[in-house]
mmCIF file of C-alpha atoms in Angstrom:
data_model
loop_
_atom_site.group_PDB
_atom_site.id
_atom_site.type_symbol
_atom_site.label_atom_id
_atom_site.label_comp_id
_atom_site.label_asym_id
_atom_site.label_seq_id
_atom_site.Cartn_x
_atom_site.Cartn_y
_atom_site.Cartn_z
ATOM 1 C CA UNK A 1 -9.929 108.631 -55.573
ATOM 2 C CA UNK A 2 -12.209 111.244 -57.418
ATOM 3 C CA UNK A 3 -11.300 110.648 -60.559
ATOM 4 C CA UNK A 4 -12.578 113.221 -63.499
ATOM 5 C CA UNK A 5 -12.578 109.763 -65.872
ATOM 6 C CA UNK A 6 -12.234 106.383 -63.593
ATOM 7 C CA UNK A 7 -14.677 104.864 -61.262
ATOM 8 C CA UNK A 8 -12.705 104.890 -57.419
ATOM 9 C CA UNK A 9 -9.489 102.170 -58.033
ATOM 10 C CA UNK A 10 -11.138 98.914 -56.230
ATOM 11 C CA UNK A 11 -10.943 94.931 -56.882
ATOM 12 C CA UNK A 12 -13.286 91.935 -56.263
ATOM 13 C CA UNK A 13 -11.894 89.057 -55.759
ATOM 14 C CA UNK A 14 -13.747 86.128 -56.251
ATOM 15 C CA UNK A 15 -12.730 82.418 -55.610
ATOM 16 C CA UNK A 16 -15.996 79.696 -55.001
ATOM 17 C CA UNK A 17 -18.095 80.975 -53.408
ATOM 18 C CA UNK A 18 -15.827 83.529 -51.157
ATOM 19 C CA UNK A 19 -16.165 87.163 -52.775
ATOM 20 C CA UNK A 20 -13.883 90.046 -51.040
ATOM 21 C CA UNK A 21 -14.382 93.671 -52.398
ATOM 22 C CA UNK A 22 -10.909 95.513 -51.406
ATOM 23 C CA UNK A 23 -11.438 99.703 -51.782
ATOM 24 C CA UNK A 24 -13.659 100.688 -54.467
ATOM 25 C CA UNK A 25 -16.324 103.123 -53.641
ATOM 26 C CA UNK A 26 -19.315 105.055 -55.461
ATOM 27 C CA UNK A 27 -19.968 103.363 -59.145
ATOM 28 C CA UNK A 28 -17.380 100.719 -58.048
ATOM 29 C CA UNK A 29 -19.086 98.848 -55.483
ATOM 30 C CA UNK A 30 -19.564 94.891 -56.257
ATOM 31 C CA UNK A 31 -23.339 93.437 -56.631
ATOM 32 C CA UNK A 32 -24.361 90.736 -54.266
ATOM 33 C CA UNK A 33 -23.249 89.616 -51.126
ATOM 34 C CA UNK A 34 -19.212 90.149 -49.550
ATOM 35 C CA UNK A 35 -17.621 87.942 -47.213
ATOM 36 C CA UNK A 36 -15.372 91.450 -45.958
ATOM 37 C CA UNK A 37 -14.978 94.879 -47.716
ATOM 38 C CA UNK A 38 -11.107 95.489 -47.053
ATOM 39 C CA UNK A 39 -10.036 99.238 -47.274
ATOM 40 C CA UNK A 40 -6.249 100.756 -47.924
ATOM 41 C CA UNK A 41 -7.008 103.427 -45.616
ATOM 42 C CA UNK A 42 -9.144 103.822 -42.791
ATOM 43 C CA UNK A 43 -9.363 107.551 -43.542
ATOM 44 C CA UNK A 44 -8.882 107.782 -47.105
ATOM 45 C CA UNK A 45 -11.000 110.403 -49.368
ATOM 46 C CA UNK A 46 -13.800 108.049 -50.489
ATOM 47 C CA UNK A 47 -13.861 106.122 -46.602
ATOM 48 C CA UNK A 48 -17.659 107.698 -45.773
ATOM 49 C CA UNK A 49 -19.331 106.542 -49.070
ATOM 50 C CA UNK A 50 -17.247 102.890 -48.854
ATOM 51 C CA UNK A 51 -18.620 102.849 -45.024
ATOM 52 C CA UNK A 52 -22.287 103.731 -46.560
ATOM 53 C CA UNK A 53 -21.853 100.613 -49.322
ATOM 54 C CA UNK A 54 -20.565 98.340 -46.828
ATOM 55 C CA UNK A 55 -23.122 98.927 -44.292
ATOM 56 C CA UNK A 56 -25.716 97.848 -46.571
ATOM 57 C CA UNK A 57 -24.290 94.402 -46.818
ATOM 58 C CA UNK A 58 -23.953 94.161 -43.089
ATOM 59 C CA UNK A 59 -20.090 94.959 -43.091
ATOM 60 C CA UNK A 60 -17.908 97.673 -41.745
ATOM 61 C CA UNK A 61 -14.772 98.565 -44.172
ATOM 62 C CA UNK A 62 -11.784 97.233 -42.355
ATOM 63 C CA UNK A 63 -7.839 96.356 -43.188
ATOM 64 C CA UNK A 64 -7.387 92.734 -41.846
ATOM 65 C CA UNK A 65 -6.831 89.576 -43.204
ATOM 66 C CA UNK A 66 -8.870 87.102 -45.002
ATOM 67 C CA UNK A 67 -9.017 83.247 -45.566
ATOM 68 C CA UNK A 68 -11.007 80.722 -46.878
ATOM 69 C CA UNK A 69 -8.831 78.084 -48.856
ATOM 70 C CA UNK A 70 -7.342 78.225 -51.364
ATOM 71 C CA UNK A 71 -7.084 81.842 -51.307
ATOM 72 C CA UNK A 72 -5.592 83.953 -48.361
ATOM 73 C CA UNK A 73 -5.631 88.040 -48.260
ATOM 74 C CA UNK A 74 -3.014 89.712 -45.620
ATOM 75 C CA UNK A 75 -2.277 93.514 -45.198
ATOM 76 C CA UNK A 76 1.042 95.079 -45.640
ATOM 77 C CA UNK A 77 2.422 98.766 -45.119
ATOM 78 C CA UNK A 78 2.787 101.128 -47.622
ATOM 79 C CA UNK A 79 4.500 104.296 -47.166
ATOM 80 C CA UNK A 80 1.680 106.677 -48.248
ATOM 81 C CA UNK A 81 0.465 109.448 -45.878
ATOM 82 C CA UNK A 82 1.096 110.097 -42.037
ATOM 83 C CA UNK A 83 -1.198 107.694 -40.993
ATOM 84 C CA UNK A 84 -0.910 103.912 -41.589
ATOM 85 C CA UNK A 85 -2.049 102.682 -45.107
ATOM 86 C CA UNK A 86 -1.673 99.278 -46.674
ATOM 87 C CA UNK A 87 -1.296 97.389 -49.704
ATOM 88 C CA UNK A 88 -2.201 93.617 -49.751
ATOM 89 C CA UNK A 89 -0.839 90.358 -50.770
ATOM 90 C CA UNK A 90 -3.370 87.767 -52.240
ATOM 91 C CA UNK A 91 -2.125 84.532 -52.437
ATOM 92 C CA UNK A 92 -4.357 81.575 -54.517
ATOM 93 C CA UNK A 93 -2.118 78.491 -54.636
ATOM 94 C CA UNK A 94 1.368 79.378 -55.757
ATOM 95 C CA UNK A 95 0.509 82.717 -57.452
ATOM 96 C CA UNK A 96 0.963 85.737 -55.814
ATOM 97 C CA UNK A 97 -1.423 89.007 -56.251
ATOM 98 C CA UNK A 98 -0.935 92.353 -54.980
ATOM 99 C CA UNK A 99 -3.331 95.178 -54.663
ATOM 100 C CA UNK A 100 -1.213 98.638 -53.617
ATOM 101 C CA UNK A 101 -3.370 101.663 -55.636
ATOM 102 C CA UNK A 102 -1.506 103.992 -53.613
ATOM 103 C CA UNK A 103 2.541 104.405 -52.186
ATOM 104 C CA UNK A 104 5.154 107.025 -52.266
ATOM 105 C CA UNK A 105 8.037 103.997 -51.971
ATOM 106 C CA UNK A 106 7.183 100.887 -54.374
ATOM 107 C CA UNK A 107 6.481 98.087 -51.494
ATOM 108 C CA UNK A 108 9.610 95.440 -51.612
ATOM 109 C CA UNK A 109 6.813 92.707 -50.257
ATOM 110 C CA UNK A 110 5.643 93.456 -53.649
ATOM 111 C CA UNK A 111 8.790 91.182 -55.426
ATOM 112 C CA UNK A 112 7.796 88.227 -57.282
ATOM 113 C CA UNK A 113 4.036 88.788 -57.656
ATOM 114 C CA UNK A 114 2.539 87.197 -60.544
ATOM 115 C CA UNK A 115 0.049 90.282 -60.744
ATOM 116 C CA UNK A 116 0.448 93.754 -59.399
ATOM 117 C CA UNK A 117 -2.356 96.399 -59.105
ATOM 118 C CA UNK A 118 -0.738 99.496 -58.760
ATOM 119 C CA UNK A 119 -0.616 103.627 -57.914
ATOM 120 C CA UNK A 120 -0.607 105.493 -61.068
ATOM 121 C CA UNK A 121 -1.193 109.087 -59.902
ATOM 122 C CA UNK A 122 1.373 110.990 -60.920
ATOM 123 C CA UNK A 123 3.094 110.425 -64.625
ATOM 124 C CA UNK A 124 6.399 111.274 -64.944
ATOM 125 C CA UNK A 125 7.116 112.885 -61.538
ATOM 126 C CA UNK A 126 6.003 111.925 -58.109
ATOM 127 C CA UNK A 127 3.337 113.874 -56.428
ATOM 128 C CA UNK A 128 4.617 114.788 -52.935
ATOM 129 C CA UNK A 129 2.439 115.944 -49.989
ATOM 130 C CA UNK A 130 2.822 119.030 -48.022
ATOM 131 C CA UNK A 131 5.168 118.500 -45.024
ATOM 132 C CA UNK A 132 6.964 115.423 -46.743
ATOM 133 C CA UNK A 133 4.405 112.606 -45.399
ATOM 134 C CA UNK A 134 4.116 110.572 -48.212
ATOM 135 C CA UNK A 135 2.666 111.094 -51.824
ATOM 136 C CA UNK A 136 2.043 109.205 -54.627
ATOM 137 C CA UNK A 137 4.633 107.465 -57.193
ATOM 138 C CA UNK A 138 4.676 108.059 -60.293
ATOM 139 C CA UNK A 139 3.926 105.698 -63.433
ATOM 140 C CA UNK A 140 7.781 105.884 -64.785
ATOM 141 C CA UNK A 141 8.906 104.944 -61.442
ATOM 142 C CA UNK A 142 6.791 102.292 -60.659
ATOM 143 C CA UNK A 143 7.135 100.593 -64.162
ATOM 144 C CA UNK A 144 11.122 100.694 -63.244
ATOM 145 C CA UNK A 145 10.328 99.406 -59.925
ATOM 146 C CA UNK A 146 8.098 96.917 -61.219
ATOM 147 C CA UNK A 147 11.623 95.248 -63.392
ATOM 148 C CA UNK A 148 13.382 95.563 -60.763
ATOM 149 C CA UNK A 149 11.588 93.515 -58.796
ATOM 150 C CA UNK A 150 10.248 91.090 -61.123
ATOM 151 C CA UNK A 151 6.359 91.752 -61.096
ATOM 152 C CA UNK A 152 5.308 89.513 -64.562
ATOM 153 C CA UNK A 153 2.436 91.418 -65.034
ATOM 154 C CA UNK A 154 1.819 95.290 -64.141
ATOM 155 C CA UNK A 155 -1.875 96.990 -64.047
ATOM 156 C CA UNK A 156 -2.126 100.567 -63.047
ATOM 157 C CA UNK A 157 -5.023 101.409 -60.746
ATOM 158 C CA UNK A 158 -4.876 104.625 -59.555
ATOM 159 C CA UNK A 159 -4.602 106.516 -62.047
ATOM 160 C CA UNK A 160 -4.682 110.344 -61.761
ATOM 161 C CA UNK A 161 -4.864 113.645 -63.475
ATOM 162 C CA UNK A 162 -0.864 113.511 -64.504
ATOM 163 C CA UNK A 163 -1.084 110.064 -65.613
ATOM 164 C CA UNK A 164 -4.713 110.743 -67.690
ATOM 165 C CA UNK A 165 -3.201 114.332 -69.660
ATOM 166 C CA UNK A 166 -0.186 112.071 -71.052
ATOM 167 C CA UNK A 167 -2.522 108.895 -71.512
ATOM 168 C CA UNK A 168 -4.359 111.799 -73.698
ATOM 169 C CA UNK A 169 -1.086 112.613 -75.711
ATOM 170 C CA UNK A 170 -0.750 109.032 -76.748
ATOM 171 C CA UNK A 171 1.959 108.419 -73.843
ATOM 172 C CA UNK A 172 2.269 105.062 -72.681
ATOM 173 C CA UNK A 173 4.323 103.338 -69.921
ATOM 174 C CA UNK A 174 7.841 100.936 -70.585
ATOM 175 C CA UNK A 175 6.008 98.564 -68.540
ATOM 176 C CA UNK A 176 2.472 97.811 -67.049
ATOM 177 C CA UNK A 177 -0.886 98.054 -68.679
ATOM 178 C CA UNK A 178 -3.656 100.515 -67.972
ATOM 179 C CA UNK A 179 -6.371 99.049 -65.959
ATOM 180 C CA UNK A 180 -10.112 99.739 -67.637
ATOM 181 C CA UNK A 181 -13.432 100.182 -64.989
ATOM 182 C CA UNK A 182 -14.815 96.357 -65.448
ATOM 183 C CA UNK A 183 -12.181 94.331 -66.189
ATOM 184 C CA UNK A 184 -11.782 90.917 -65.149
ATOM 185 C CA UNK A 185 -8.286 89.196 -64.270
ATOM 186 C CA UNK A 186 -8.421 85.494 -64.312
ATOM 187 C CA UNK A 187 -5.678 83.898 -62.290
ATOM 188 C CA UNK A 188 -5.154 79.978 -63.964
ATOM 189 C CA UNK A 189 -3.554 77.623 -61.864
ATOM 190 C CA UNK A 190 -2.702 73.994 -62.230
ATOM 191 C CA UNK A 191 -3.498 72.856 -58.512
ATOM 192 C CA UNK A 192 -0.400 70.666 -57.185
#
């Protein structure tokens, strides 16, 4: 997204050696070399300059799957737009990540994750598109969502004009953290 304050809501993931950038864009694009650039949406706002980045590491901005032990990346649908869009589920060992920047409907696959990276457009309200095709969720929703299906930790990606003007008047949400340009999320695990 073109955000007046935030670089475009992206995420590296990096385990060993494998290193998969999943949306980003312009001023969030990863140094060095990618296994796979994974995108939300094939036609989302920011797809030409992502397409631009990735084609000067070789790679074509795709939604698919990735594996290379012990971490596995898969797809899932988000009710967003009128086209298909996606969230995905990254799984290293038993903990379970989730990258969804943008949804209407909080994504039920979404239950349990030990880390959620999620839409944050709209504040208080969601922010429906014309024609009823989807939209974006807002941060008071999610945050309930989030509870309700027991996300342990909750970091807001997407964050939009709504969300920044009360993030300005000292507003902050009953649950979830806002995520910073930069910052790195270490996942500890105790392999079995």
């Amino acid at each position: 997204m073109k955000s007046p304050r935030y670089a475009p809501a992206g995420l590296l993931v990096e385990c060993g050696t494998a290193r998969v950038m999943i949306d980003g864009g312009p001023g969030a694009e990863p140094k060095g070399n990618l296994a796979v650039w994974l995108v939300t949406d094939t036609r989302g706002e920011l797809i030409r300059e992502i397409r631009e980045l990735a084609r000067l590491r070789g790679l074509e901005p795709v939604v698919s799957g990735y594996s290379s032990k012990p971490v596995s990346i898969e797809p899932h649908n988000v009710v967003h737009t009128s086209h298909d869009t996606y969230g995905y589920v990254i799984r290293f060992y038993r903990k379970k990540i989730v990258w969804a920047p943008e949804f209407l409907l909080f994504p039920i696959w979404a239950k349990g994750a030990h880390l959620m990276f999620a839409e944050a457009a709209g504040w208080n309200r969601p922010i429906p598109f014309r024609g009823g095709v989807g939209g974006h969720a807002s941060v008071e929703q999610v945050a309930s969502d989030a509870q309700k299906y027991k996300i342990k930790k909750l970091v807001f990606a997407h964050i939009g004009r709504p969300t920044i003007k009360a993030m300005d008047a000292g507003q902050l949400p009953l649950f979830g953290e806002f995520g910073k340009d930069g910052t790195v999320y270490k996942i500890v695990v105790n392999p079995v």
